[in-house]
Short mmCIF file of C-alpha atoms in Angstrom, two decimals:
data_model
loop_
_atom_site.label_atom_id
_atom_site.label_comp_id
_atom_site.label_asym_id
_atom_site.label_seq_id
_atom_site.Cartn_x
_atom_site.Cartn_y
_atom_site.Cartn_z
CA UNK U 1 -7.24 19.17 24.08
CA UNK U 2 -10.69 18.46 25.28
CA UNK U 3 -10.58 16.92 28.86
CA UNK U 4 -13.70 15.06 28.17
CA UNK U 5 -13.94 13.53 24.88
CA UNK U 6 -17.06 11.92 24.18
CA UNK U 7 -17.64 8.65 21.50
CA UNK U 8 -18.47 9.78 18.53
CA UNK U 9 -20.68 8.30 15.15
CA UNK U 10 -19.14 9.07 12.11
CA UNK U 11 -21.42 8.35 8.75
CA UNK U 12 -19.33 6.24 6.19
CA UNK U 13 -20.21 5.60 2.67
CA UNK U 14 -18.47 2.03 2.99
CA UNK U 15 -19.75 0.68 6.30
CA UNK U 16 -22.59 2.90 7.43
CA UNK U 17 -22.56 4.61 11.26
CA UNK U 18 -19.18 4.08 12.31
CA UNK U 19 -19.21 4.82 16.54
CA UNK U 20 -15.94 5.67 17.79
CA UNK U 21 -13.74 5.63 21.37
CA UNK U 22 -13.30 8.44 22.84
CA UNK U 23 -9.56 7.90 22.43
CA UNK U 24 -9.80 8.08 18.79
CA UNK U 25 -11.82 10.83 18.35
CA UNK U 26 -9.11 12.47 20.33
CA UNK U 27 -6.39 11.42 17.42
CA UNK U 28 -8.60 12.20 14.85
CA UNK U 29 -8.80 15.63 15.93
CA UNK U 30 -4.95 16.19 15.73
CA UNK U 31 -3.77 18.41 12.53
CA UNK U 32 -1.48 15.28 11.75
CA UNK U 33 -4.30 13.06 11.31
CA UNK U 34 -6.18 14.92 9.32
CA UNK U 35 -3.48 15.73 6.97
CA UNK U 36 -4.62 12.29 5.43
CA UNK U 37 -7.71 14.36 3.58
CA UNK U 38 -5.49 15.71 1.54
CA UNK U 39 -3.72 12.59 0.36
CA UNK U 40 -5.55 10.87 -2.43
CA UNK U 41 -5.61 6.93 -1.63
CA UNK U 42 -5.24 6.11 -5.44
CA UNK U 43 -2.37 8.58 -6.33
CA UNK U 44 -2.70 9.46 -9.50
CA UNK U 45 -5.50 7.52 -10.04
CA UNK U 46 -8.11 10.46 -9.84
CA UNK U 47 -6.60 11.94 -12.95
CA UNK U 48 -8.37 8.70 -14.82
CA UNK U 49 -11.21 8.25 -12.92
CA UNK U 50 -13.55 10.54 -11.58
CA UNK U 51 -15.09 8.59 -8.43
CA UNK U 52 -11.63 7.85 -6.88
CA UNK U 53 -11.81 10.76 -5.09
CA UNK U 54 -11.53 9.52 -1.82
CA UNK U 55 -8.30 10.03 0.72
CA UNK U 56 -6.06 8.27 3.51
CA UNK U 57 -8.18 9.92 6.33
CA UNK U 58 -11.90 8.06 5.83
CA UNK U 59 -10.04 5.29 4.96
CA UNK U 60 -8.01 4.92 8.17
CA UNK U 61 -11.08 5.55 10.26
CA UNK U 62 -12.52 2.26 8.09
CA UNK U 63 -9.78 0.17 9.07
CA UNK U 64 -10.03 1.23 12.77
CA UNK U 65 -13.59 0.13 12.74
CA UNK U 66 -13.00 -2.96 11.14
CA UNK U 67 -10.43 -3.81 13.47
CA UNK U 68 -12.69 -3.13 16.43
CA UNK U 69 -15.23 -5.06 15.25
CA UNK U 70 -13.08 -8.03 14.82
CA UNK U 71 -11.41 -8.03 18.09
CA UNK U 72 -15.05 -7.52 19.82
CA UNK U 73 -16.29 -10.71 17.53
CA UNK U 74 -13.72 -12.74 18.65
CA UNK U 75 -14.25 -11.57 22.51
CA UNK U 76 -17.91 -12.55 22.16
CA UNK U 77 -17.24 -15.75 20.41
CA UNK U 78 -14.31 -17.35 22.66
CA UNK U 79 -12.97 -17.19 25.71
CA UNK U 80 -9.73 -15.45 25.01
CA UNK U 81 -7.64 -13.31 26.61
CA UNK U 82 -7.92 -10.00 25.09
CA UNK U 83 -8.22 -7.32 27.24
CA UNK U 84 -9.43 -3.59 26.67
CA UNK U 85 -6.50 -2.62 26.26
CA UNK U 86 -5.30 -5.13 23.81
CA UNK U 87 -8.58 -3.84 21.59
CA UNK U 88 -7.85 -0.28 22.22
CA UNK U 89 -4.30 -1.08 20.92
CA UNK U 90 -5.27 -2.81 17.92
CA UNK U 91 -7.98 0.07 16.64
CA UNK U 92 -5.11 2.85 17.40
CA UNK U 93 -3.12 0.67 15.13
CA UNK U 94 -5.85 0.59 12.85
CA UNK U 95 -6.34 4.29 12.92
CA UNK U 96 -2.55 5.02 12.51
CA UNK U 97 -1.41 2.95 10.00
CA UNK U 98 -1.72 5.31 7.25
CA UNK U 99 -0.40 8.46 8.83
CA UNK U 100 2.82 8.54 7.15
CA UNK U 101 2.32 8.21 3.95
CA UNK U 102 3.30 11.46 1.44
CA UNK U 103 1.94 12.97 -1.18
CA UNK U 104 0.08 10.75 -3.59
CA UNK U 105 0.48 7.61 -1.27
CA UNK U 106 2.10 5.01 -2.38
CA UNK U 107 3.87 7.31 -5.35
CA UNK U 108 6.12 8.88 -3.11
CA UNK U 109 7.91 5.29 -2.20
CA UNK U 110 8.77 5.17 -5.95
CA UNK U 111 9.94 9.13 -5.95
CA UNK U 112 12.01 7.67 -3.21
CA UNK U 113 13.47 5.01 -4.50
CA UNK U 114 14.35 6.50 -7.72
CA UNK U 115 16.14 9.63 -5.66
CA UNK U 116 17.88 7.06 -3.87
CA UNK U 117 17.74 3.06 -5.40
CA UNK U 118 19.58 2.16 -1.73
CA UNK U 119 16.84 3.38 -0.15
CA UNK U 120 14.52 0.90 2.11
CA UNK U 121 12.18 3.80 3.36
CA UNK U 122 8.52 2.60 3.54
CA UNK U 123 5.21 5.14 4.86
CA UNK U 124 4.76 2.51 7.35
CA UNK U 125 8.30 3.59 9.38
CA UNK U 126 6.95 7.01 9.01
CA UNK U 127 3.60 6.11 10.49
CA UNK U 128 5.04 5.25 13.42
CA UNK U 129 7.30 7.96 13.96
CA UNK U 130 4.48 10.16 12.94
CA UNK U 131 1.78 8.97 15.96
CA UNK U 132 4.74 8.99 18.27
CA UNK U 133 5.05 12.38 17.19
CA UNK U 134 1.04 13.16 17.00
CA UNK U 135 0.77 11.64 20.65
CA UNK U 136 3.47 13.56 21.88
CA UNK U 137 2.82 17.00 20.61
CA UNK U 138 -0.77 17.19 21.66
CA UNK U 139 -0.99 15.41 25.19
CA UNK U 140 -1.83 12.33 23.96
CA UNK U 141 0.49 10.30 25.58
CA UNK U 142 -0.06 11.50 28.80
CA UNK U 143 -3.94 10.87 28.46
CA UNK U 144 -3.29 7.37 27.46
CA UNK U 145 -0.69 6.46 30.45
CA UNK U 146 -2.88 8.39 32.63
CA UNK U 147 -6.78 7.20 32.01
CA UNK U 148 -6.31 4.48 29.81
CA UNK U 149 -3.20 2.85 31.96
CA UNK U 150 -0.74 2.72 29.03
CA UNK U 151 2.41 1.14 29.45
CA UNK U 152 5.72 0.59 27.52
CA UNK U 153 4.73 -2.27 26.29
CA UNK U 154 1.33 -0.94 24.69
CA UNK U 155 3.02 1.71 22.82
CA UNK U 156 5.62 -0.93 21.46
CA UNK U 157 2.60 -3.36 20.33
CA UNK U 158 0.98 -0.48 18.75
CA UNK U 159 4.20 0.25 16.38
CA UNK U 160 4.38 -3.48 16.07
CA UNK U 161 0.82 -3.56 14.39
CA UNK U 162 1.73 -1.01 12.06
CA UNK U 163 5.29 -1.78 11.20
CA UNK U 164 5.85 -5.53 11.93
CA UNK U 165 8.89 -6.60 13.92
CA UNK U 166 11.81 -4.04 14.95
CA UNK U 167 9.63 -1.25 14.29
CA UNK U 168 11.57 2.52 14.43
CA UNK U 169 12.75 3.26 18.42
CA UNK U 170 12.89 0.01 19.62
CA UNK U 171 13.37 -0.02 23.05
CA UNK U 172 14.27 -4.15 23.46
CA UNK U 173 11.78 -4.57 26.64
CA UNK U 174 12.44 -8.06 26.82
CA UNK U 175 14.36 -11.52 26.09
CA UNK U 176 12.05 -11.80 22.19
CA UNK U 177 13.50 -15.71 22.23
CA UNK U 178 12.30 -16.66 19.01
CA UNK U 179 9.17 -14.83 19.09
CA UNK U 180 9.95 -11.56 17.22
CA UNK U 181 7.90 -9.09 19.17
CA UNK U 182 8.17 -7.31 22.46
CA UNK U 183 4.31 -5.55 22.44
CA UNK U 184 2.55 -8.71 22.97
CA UNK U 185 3.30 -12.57 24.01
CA UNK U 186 3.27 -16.00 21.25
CA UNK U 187 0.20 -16.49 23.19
CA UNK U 188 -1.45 -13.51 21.64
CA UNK U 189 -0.08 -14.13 18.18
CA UNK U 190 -3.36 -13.56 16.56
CA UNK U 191 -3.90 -9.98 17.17
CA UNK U 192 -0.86 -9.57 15.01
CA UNK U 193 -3.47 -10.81 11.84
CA UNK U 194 -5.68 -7.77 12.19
CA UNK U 195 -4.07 -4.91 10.78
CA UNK U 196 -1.19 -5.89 8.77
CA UNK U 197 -1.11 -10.00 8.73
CA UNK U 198 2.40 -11.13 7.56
CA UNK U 199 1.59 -14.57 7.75
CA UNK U 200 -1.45 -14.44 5.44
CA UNK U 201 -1.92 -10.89 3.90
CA UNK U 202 -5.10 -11.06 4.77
CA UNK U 203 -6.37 -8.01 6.86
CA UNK U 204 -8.95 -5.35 7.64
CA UNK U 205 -6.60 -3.21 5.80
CA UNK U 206 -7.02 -4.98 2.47
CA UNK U 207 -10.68 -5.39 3.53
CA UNK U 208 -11.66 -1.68 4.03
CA UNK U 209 -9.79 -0.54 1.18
CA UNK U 210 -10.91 -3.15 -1.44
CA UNK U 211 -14.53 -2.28 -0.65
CA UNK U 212 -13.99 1.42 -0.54
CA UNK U 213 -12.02 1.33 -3.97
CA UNK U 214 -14.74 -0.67 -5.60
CA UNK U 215 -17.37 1.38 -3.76
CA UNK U 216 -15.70 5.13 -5.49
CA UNK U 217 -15.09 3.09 -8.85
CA UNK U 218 -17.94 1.85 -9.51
CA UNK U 219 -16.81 -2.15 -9.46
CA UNK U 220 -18.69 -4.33 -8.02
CA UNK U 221 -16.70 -6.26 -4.85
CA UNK U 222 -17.41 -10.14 -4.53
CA UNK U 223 -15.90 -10.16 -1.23
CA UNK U 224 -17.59 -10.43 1.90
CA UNK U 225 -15.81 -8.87 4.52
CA UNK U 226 -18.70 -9.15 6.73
CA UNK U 227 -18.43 -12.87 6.46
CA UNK U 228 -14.97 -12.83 7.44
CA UNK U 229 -16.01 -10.29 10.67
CA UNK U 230 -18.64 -13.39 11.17
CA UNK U 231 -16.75 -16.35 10.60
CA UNK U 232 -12.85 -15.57 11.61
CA UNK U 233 -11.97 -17.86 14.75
CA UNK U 234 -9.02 -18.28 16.78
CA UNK U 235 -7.60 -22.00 16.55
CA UNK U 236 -3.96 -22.83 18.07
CA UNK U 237 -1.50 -24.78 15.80
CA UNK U 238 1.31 -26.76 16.89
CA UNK U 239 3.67 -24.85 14.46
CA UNK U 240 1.73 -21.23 13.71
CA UNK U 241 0.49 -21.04 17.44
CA UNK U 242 -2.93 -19.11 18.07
CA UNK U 243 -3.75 -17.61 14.58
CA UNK U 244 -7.14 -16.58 12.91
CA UNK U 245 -8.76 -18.97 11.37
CA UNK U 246 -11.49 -19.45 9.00
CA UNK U 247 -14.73 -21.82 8.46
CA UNK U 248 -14.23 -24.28 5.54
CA UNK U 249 -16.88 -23.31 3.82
CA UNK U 250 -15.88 -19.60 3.36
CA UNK U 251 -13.31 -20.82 1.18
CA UNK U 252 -14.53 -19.14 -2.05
CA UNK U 253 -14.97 -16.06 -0.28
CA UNK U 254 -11.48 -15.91 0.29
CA UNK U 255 -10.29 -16.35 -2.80
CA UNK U 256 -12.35 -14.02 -4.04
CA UNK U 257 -10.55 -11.24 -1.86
CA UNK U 258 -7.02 -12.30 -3.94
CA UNK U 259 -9.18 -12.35 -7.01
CA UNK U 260 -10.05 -8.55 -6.18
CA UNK U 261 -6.96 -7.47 -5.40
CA UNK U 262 -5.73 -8.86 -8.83
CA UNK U 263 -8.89 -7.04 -10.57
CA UNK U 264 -7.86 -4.22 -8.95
CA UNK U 265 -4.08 -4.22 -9.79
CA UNK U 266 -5.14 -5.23 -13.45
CA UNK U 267 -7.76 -2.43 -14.20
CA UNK U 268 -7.11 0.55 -11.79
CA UNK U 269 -3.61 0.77 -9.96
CA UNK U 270 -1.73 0.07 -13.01
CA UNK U 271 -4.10 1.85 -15.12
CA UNK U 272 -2.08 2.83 -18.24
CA UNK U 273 -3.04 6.25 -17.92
CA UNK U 274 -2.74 6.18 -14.04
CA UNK U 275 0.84 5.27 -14.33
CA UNK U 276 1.44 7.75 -16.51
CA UNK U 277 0.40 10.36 -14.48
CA UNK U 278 2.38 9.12 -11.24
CA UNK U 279 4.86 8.32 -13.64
CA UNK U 280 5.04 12.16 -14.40
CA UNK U 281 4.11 13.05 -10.43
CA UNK U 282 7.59 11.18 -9.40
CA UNK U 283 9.71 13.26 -12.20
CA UNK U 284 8.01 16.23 -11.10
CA UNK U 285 9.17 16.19 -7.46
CA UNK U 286 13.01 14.69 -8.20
CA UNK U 287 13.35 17.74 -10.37
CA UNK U 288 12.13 19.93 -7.51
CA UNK U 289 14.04 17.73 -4.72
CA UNK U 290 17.21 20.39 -4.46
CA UNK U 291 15.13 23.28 -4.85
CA UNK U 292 11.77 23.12 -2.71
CA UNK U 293 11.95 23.54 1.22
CA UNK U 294 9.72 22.75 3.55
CA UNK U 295 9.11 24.12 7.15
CA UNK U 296 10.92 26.12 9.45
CA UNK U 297 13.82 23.90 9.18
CA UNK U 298 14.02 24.50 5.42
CA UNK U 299 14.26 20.82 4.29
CA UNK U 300 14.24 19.31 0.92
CA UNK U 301 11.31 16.91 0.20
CA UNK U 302 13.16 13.36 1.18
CA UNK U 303 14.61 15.09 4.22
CA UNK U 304 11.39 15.62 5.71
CA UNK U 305 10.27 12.40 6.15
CA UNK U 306 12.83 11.68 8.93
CA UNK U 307 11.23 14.76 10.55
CA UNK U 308 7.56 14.98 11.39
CA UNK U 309 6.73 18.46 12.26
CA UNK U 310 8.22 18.84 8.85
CA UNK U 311 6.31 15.99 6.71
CA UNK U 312 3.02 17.65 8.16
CA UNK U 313 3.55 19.70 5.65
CA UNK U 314 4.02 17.52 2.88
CA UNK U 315 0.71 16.43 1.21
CA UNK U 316 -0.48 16.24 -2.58
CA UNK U 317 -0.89 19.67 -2.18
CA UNK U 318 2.40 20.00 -3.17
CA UNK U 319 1.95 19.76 -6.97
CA UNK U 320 -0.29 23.19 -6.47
CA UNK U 321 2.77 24.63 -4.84
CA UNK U 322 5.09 24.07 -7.87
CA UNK U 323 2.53 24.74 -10.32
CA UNK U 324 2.33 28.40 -8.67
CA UNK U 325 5.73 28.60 -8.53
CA UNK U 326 7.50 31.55 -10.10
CA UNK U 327 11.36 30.94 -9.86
CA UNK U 328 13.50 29.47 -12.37
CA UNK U 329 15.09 26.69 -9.74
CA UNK U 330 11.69 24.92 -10.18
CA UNK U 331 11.25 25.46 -14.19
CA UNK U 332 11.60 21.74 -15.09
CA UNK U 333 9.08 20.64 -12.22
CA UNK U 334 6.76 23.37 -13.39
CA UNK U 335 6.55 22.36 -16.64
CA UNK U 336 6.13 18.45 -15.82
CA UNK U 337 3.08 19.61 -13.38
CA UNK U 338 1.54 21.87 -16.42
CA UNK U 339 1.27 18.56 -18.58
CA UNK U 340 -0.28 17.34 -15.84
CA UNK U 341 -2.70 19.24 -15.78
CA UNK U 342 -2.97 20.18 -19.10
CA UNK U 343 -3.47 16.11 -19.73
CA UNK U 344 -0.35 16.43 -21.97
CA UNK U 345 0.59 12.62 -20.38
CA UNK U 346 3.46 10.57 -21.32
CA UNK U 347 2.71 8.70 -23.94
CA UNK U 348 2.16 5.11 -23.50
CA UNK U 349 3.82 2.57 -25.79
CA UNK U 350 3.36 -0.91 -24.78
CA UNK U 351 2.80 -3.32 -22.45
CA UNK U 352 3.58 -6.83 -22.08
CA UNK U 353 2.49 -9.41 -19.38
CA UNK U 354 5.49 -12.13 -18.06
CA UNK U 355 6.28 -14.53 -15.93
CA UNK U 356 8.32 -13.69 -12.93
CA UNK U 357 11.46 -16.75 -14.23
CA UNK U 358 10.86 -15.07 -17.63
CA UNK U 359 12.59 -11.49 -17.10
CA UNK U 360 14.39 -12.21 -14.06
CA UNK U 361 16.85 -9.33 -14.83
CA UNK U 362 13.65 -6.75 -14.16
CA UNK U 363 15.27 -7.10 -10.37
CA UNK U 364 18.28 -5.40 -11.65
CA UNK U 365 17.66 -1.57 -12.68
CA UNK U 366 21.06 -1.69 -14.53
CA UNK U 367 20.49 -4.57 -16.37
CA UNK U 368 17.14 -3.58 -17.79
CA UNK U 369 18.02 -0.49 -18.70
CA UNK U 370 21.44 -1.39 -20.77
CA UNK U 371 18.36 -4.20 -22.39
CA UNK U 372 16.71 -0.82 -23.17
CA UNK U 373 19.66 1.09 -24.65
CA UNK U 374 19.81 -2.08 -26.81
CA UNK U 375 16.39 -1.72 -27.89
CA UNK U 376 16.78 2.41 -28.74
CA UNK U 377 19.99 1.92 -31.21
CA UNK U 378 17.74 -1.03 -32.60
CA UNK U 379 15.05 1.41 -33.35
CA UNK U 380 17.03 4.40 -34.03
CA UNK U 381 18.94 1.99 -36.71
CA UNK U 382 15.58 0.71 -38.12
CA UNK U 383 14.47 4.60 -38.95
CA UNK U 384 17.83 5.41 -40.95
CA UNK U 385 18.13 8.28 -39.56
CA UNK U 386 15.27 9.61 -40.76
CA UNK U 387 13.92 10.23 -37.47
CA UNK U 388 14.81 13.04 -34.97
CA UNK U 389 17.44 11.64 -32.64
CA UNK U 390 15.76 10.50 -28.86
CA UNK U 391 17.91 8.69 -25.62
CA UNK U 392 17.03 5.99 -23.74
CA UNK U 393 16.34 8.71 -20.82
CA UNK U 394 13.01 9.58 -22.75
CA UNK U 395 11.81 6.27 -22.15
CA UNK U 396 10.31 4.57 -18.70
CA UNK U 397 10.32 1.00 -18.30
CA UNK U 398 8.20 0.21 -15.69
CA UNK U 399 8.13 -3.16 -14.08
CA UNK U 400 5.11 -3.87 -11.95
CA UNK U 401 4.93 -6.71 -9.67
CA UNK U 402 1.03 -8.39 -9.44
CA UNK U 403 0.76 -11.55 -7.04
CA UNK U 404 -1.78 -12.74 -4.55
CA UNK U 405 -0.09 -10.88 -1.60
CA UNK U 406 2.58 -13.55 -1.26
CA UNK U 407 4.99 -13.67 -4.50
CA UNK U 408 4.04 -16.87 -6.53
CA UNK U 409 2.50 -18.59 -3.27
CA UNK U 410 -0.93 -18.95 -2.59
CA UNK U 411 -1.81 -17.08 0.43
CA UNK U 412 -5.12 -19.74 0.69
CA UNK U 413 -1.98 -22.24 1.85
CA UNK U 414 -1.01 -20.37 4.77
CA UNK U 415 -4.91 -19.79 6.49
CA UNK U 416 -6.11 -22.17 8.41
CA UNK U 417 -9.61 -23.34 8.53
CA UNK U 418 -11.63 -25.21 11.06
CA UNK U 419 -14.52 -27.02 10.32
CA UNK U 420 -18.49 -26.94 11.73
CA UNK U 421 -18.03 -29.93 14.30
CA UNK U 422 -14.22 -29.12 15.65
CA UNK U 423 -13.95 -25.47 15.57
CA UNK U 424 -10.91 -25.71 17.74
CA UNK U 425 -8.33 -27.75 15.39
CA UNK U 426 -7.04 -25.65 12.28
CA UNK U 427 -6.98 -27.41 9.30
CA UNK U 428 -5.97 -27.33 5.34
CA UNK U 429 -8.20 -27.71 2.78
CA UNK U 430 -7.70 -29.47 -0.33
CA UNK U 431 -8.69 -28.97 -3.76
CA UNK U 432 -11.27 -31.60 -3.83
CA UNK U 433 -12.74 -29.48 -0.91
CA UNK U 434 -12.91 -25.84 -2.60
CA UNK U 435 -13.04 -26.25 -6.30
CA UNK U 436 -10.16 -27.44 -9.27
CA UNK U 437 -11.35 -24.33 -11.34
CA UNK U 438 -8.93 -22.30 -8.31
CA UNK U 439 -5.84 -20.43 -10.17
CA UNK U 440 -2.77 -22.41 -10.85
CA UNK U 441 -0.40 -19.92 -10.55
CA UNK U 442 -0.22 -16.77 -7.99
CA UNK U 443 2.40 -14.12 -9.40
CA UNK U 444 3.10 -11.90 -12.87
CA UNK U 445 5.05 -9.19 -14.19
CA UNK U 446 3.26 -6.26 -16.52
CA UNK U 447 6.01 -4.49 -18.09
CA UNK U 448 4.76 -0.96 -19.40
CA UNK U 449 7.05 1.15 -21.95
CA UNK U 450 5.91 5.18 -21.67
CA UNK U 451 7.99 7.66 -23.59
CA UNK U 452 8.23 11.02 -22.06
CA UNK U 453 9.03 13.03 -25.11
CA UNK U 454 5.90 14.85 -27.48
CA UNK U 455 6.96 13.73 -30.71
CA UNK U 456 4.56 11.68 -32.54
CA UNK U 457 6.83 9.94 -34.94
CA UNK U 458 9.07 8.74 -32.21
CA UNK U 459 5.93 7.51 -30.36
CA UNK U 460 4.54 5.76 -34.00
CA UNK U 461 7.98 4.21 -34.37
CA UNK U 462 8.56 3.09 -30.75
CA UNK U 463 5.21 1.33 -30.90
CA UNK U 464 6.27 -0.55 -34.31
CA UNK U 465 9.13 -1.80 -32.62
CA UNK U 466 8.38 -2.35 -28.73
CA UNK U 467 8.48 -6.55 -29.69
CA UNK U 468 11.94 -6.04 -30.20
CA UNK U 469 11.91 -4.50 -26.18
CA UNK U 470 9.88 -7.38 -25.13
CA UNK U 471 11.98 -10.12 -26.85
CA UNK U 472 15.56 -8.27 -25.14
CA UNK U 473 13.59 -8.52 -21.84
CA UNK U 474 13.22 -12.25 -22.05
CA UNK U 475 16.88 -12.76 -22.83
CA UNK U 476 18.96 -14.18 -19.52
CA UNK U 477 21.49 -11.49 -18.69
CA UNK U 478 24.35 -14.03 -19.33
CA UNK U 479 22.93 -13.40 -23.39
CA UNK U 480 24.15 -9.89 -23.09
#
């Protein structure tokens, strides 16, 4: 590792001449960070659209700047006491976040849950094991404790920022009282908003990634997160503590970051094509779960995750690998990945927009499906047989969650604001003070039907009867 690293400018097509620590041009460097350039950000969304071409790795780097450049705002505009070290912390965690997510981002969390429906595994436990790991391996560590003055406790808050509370390894360094870290003090609350904000959802994270997403698409992005980088203040509440805050009259603007994210969620991540794709990405790996290895240590694909010398090796690349393949073990994954990429997609068949009280039973996998083995002998008894037979196994109903970052709350709620003349007191705004056109409610379900099969009549009849689905959906499960 180079004894001297130097800052460095990095040119992004999101937020121009990006100059970065020396520290984290050091990480960047590692062959675990950049790993992330070969992890699409939009999954399978680059399959429907040509611009979203862009990865975890420039990403990451956007958040890390981002975070820096709100830490350093709030330095110059209060008195507070964030040290360098606290800001070096926070852009790590920026920086990090990202590093363990697998192939096809957020895709592989479904592949695991569907290997495994008990399973509570989310990329941002593996991001922390995987910068452990990354610091570690190369000398990192050392160079932080060593020039920087690292302690304990700084590596804790870093894992913190990524992970939340209780992150992976920890060590208990103190009596947490009610306060549920150990990296940082209740005093200090607010640099827990930066990265990943639990209280609000509102973060450089969302921030970078809504403007790069729009940027590759094409959309245009109402949101101002330069405004927010201008505006954000830290006010202390009685109940919250110190928290970042927000001027009164950015109201609007906020919003407008929910309304993107909805946009977003709407036209692009659930894409109907997009889903298909990952739907066909997640059935190509759990067929090739028992038969691919990975590594030296010869581990299956959810069995490297819990080992990070191994999940360096796991990237989107891996659909190439199967495609290539030659033995028979991996003949059902092959021929999933050749419709992929001989656009052969599942077929889409409906899609229906609820209310979260309306299908409540779309929390229970085993509840919706026995609705959708209703639905198939419906169908099946509608075409008399004159159809060729099909199971409810070559069907995929997908439920897909779209709220405001908060279930049905509004996240608006939980910000505070301060206004011109008393920046120091937090405050909630009414509706009287932002607008009454604001949305009325904050949460939805889009249920999507896709049948797997290639047979056009069962695709022409599925689609003449996919009310039925939606009307066995609605019913409470004490109907069945």
């Amino acid at each position: 590792m180079d004894a001297s690293p130097e800052w460095k400018v990095f040119y992004d097509p999101v937020h121009g001449h990006i100059e970065m620590h020396p520290l984290l041009v050091t990480i960047i460097d590692t062959p675990q960070f950049q790993r992330l350039r070969n992890i699409k950000q939009l999954g399978g969304g680059y399959y429907v659209f040509p611009g979203a071409s862009h990865n975890r790795f420039e990403h990451s780097i956007g958040v890390a700047h981002l975070a820096g450049k709100l830490v350093q705002g709030l330095r110059t505009r209060q008195s507070l006491d964030i040290t360098d070290t606290d800001e070096l912390c926070v852009k790590i965690a920026g920086l990090c976040h990202d590093l363990g997510h697998g192939p096809f981002s957020h895709v592989f969390e479904v592949f695991m849950k569907e290997l495994n429906p008990s399973s509570e595994w989310k990329h941002e436990e593996a991001s922390v094991r995987m910068f452990e790991y990354l610091a570690e391996v190369n000398g990192i560590s050392h160079v932080m404790r060593k020039d920087y003055g690292f302690q304990d406790q700084d590596f804790q808050f870093i894992n913190e920022l990524i992970y939340g509370p209780n992150p992976p390894g920890s060590k208990n360094l103190g009596d947490s009282h009610s306060w549920p870290y150990e990296g940082r003090p209740r005093e200090k609350s607010y640099l827990y908003q930066i990265v990943a904000n639990h209280t609000t959802g509102i973060d450089v994270d969302k921030m970078d990634y809504f403007s790069r997403d729009c940027h590759h698409l094409g959309i245009k992005c109402n949101f101002s997160h330069e405004r927010y980088l201008v505006f954000a203040r830290v006010c202390n509440d009685k109940i919250h503590g110190a928290q970042i805050c927000m001027r009164d009259k950015e109201a609007m603007n906020m919003y407008e970051l929910f309304h993107i994210r909805s946009l977003l969620h709407h036209t692009i991540y659930h894409h109907r094509v997009t889903k298909a794709v990952e739907n066909m990405i997640v059935d190509a790996l759990i067929a090739a779960e028992n038969h691919f290895r990975l590594g030296d240590k010869n581990l299956t694909i959810s069995a490297a995750v819990n080992d990070p010398s191994t999940y360096m090796n796991l990237t989107d690349v891996i659909l190439q690998q199967i495609l290539h393949s030659s033995g028979t073990e991996l003949s059902t994954a092959r021929r999933i990945t050749e419709r992929i990429f001989n656009r052969n997609f599942y077929k889409f068949i409906g899609g229906k927009t609820f209310e979260p009280d309306d299908v409540k039973l779309l929390d229970n996998a085993e509840k919706w499906k026995a609705k959708l083995r209703v639905w198939i002998e419906h169908v099946q008894k509608e075409a008399s047989g004159q159809q060729p037979p099909f199971t409810a196994d070559e069907f995929k109903v997908m439920p897909i969650k779209i709220n405001y970052g908060m279930k049905n709350k509004n996240p608006i709620e939980s910000l505070g604001f301060y206004k011109k003349d008393d920046p120091h007191e937090p405050i909630q705004l009414s509706k009287d003070e932002v607008s009454y056109l604001l949305p009325g409610k904050f949460a939805e379900i889009k249920v999507m039907l896709f049948y797997k099969g290639q047979d056009k009549d069962v695709v022409e009849l599925a689609k003449r009867h996919s009310r039925k689905l939606w009307e066995e959906l609605q019913q409470a499960p004490e109907d069945q």
